[in-house]
CSV table of C-alpha atoms in Angstrom, one decimal:
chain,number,residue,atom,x,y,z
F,480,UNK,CA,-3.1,19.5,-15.0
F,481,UNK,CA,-1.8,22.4,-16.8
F,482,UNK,CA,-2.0,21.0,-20.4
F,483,UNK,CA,-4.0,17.9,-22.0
F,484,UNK,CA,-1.9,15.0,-21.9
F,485,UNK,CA,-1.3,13.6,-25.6
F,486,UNK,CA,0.2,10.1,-24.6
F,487,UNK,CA,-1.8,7.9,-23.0
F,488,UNK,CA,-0.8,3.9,-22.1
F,489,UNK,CA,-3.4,2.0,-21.3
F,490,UNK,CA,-3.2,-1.4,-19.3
F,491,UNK,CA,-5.2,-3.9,-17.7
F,492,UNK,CA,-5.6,-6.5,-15.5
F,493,UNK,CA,-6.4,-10.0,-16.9
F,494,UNK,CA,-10.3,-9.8,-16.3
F,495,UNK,CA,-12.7,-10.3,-19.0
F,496,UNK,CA,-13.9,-6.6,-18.3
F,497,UNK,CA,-10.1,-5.0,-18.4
F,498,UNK,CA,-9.2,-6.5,-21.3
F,499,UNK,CA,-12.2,-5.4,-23.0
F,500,UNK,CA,-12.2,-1.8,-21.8
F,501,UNK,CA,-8.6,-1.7,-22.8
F,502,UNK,CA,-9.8,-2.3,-26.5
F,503,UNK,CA,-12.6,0.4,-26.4
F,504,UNK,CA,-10.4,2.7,-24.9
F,505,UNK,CA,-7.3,2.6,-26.9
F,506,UNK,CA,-9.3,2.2,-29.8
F,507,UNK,CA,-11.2,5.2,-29.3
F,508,UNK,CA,-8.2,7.4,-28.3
F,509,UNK,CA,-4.9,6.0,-28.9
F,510,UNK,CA,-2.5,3.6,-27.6
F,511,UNK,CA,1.2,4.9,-26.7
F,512,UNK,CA,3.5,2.7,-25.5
F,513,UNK,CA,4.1,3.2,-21.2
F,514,UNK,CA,8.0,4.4,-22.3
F,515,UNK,CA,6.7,7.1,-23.6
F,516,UNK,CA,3.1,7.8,-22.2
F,517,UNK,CA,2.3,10.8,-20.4
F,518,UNK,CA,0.2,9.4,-18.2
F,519,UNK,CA,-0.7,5.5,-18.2
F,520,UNK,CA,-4.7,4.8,-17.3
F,521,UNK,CA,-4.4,1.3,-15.5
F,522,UNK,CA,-8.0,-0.6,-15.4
F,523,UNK,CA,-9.0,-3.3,-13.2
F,524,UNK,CA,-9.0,-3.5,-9.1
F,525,UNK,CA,-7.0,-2.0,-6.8
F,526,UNK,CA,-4.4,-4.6,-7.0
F,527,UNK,CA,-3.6,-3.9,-10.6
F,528,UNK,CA,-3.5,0.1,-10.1
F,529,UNK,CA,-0.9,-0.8,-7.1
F,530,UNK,CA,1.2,-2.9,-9.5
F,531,UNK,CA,1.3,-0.4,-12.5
F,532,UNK,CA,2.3,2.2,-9.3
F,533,UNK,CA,5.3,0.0,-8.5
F,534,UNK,CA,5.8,-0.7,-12.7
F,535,UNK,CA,6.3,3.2,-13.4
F,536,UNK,CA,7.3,4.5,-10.0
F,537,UNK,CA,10.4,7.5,-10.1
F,538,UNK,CA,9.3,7.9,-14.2
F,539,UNK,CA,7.6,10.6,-13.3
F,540,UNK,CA,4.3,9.4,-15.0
F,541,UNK,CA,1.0,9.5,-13.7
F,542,UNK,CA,-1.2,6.7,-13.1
F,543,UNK,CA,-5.3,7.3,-13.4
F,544,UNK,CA,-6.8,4.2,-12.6
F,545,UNK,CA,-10.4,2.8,-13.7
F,546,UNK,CA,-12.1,0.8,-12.4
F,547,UNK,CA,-12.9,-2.6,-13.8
F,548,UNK,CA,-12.3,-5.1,-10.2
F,549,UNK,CA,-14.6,-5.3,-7.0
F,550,UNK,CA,-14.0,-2.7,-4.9
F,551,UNK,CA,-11.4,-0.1,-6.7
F,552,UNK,CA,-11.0,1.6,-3.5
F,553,UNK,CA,-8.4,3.5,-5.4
F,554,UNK,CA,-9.5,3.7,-8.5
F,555,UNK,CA,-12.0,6.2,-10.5
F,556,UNK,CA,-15.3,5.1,-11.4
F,557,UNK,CA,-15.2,3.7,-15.1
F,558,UNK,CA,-16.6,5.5,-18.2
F,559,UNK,CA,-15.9,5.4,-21.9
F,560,UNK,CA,-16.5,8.9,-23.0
F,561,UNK,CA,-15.1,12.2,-21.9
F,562,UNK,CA,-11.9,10.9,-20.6
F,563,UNK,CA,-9.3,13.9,-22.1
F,564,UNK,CA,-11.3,16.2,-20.5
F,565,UNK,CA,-11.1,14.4,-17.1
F,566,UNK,CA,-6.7,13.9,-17.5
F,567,UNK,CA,-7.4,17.4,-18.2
F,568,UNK,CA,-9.2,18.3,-14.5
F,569,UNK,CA,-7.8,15.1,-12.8
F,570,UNK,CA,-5.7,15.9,-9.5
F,571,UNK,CA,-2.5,14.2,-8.6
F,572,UNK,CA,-1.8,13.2,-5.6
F,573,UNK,CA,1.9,12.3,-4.6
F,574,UNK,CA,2.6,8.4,-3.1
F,575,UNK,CA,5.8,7.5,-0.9
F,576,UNK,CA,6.3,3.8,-0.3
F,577,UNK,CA,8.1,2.2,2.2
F,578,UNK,CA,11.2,0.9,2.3
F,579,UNK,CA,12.0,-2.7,3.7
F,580,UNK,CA,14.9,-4.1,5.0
F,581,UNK,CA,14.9,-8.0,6.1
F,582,UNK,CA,17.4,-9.9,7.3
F,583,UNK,CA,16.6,-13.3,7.3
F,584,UNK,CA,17.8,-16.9,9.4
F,585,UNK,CA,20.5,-17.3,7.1
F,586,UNK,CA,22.0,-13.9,6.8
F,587,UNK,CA,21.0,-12.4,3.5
F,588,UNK,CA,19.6,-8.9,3.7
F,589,UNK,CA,16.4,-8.2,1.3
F,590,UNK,CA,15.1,-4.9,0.3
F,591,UNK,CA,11.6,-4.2,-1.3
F,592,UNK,CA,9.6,-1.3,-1.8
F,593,UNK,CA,5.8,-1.3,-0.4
F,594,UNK,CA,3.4,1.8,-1.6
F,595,UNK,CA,0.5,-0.4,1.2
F,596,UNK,CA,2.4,-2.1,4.1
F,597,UNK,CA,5.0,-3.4,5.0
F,598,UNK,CA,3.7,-7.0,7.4
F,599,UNK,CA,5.1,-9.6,9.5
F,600,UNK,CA,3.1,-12.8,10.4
F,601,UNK,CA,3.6,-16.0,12.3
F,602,UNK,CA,4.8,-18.6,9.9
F,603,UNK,CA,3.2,-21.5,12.1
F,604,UNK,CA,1.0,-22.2,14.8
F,605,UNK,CA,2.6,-20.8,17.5
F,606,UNK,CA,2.4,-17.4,18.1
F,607,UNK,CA,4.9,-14.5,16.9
F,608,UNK,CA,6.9,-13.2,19.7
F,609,UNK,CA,8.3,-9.3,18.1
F,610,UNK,CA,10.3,-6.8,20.1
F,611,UNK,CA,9.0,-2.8,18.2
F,612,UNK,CA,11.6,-0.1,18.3
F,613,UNK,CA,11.1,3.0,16.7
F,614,UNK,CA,13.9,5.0,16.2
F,615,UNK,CA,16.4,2.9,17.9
F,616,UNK,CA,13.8,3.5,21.4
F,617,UNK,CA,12.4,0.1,22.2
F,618,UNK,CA,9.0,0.9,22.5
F,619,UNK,CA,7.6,-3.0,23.3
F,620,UNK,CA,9.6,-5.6,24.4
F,621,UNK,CA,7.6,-8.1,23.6
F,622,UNK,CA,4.6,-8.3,21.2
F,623,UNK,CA,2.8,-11.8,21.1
F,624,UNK,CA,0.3,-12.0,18.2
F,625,UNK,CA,0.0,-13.4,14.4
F,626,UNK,CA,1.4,-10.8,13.0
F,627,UNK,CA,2.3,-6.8,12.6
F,628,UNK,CA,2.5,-4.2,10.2
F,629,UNK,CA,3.1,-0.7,9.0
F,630,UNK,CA,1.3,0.8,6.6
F,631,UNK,CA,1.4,4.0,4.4
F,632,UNK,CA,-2.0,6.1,3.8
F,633,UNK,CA,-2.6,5.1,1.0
F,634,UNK,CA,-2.4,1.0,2.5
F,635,UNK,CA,-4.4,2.5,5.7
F,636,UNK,CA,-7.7,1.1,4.0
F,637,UNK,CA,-6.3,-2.4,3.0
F,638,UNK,CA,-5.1,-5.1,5.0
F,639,UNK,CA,-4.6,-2.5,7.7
F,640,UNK,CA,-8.2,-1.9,7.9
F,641,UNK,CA,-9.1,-5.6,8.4
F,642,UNK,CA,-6.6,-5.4,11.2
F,643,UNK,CA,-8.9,-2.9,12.8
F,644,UNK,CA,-6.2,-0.6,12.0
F,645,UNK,CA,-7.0,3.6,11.6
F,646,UNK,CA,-8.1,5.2,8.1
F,647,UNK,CA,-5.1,7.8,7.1
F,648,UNK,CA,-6.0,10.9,5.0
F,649,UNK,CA,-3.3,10.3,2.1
F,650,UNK,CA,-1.7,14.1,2.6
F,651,UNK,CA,-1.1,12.7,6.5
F,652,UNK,CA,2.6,13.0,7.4
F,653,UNK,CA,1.9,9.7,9.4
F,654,UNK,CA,2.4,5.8,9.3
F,655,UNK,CA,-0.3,3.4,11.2
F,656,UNK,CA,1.7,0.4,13.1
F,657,UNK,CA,-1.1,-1.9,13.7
F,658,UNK,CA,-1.1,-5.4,15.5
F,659,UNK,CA,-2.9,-8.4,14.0
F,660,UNK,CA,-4.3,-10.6,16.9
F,661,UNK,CA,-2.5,-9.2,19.9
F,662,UNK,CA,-2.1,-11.7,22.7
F,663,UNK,CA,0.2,-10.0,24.6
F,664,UNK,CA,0.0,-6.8,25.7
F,665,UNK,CA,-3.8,-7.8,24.8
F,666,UNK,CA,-5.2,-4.7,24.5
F,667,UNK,CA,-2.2,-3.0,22.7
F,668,UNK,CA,-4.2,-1.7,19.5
F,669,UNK,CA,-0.7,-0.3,17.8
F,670,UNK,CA,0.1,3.3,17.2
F,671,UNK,CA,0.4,6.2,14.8
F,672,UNK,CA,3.9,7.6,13.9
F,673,UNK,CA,5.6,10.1,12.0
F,674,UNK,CA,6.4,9.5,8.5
F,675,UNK,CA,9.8,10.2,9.5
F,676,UNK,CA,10.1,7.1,12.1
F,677,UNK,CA,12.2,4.6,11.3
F,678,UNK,CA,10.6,1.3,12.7
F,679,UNK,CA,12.6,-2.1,13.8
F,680,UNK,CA,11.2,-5.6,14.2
F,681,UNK,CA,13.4,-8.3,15.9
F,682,UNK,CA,11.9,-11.7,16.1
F,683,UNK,CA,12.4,-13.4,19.4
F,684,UNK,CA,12.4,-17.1,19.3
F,685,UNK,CA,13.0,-17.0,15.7
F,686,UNK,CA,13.5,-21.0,15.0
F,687,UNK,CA,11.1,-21.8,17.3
F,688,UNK,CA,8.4,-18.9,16.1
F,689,UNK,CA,9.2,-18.3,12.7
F,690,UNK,CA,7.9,-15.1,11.1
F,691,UNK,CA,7.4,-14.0,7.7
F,692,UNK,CA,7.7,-10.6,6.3
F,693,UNK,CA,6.4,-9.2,2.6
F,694,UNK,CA,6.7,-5.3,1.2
F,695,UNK,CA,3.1,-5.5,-0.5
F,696,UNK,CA,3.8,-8.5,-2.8
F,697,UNK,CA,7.1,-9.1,-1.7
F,698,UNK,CA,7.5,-12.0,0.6
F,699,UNK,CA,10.4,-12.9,2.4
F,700,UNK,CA,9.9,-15.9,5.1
F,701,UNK,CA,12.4,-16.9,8.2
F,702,UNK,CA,13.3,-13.1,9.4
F,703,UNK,CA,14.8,-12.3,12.0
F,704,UNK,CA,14.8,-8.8,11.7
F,705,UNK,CA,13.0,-6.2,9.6
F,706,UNK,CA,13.9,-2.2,9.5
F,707,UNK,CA,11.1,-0.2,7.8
F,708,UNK,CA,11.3,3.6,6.8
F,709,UNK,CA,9.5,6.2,4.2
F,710,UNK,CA,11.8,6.0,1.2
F,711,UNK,CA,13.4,9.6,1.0
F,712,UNK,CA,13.0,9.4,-2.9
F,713,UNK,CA,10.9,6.8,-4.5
F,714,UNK,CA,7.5,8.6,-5.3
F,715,UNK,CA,4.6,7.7,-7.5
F,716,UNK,CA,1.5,9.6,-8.9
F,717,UNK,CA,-1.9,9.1,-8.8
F,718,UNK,CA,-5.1,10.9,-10.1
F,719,UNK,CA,-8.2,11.3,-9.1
F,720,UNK,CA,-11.3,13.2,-10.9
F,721,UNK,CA,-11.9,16.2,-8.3
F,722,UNK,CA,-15.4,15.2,-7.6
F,723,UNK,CA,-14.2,11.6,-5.8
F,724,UNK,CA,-10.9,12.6,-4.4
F,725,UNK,CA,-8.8,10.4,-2.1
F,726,UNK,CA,-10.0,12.4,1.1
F,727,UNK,CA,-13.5,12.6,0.0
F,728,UNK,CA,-13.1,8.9,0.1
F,729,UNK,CA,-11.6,8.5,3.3
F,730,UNK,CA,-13.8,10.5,5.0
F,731,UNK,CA,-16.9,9.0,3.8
F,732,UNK,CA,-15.3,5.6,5.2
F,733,UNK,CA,-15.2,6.7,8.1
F,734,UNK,CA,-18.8,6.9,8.3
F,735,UNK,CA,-19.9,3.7,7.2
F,736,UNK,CA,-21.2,1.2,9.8
């Protein structure tokens, strides 16, 4: 960063430990209002930094994120002192979510933004039945499984990973399409794809195999079709101290057993 950031908003998650590193924090440096903060240092999990992302995203702010939840995949490690001089040597690293398009069994059309995934799953105990087309090439007729998703780098370590999906440097111009319980084709593990694509779902049997779809923590149920694409201009920032970068991250995942 090119200059020390003189507005900071900090926010928290409802935890015991948030809510009392928000009161060191802003007690010990300041507390501006997220309007007009520079940069806006969100603590708790992973889930919390993703929310503050989706709270402030196309302001133009940037989001440092401490970590005060489990795992804080995404977030820096937490400590009290020195933290102007790590805004100061923090690198940013640009986000662009998803864009969601759902039509569902009664004809309304939903849009939602989704900085993870974007994932469809079977609403009941029969299996989904999804035809995949990527840019308006059908690519599989027929998926039978739970569920499907696509998901951004930054959501290639979430619910993708689970899925046994691959880990996606966050500078990758890609998007991971990853089946959940494939039945059919059964050994179909999914595909990587340009950040460019624009993906189609169409539910096949959709009253008889309902399917649900949700843009991170947007859920829409009963779809029978759902268009997903790179949004063109929603962005968000995040930073990372330069000694435990995003791709230092990433890599080192990849190396765990």
């Amino acid at each position: 960063m090119s200059k020390a950031a003189s507005h900071i908003a900090f926010v928290s998650s409802d935890t015991a430990d948030a809510k009392t590193a928000l009161e060191s924090l802003s007690a010990r440096y300041g507390q501006s209002s997220v309007e007009e903060a520079e940069i806006v240092v969100a603590l708790g999990g992973d889930g919390f930094l993703l929310q503050t992302l989706r709270d402030t995203m196309g302001t133009g702010k940037k989001v440092y994120g401490m970590n005060r939840g489990t795992i804080g995949f995404l977030m820096n490690e937490y400590r009290s002192g020195g933290l102007t001089e790590r805004l100061e040597a923090a690198v940013a690293e640009t986000i662009r979510p998803l864009e969601m398009l759902a039509v569902t069994s009664e004809g309304e059309t939903i849009s939602a933004l989704a900085i993870n995934e974007v994932a469809l799953w079977r609403q009941s105990y029969q299996t989904a039945k999804i035809r995949i087309t990527v840019d308006e090439q059908v690519r599989l007729e027929e998926l039978n499984c739970d569920g499907v998703m696509i998901a951004t780098p930054a959501g290639s370590t979430a619910y993708n990973l689970s899925a046994h999906g691959p880990i996606l440097p966050l500078d990758a111009p890609l998007l991971a399409l990853t089946p959940v319980s494939p039945f059919r084709p059964r050994r179909w593990r999914g595909a990587l794809l340009s950040n460019k694509a624009t993906v189609r779902f169409d539910i096949r049997e959709p009253e008889k195999r309902p399917v649900n779809a949700a843009a991170d923590h947007t859920e829409v149920k009963a779809v029978t079709s759902v268009t997903v694409r790179e949004s063109p201009t929603a962005t968000a920032t995040l930073l990372f101290d330069p000694n435990h970068s995003w791709n230092e991250r990433i890599l080192a995942e990849q190396f765990r057993y």
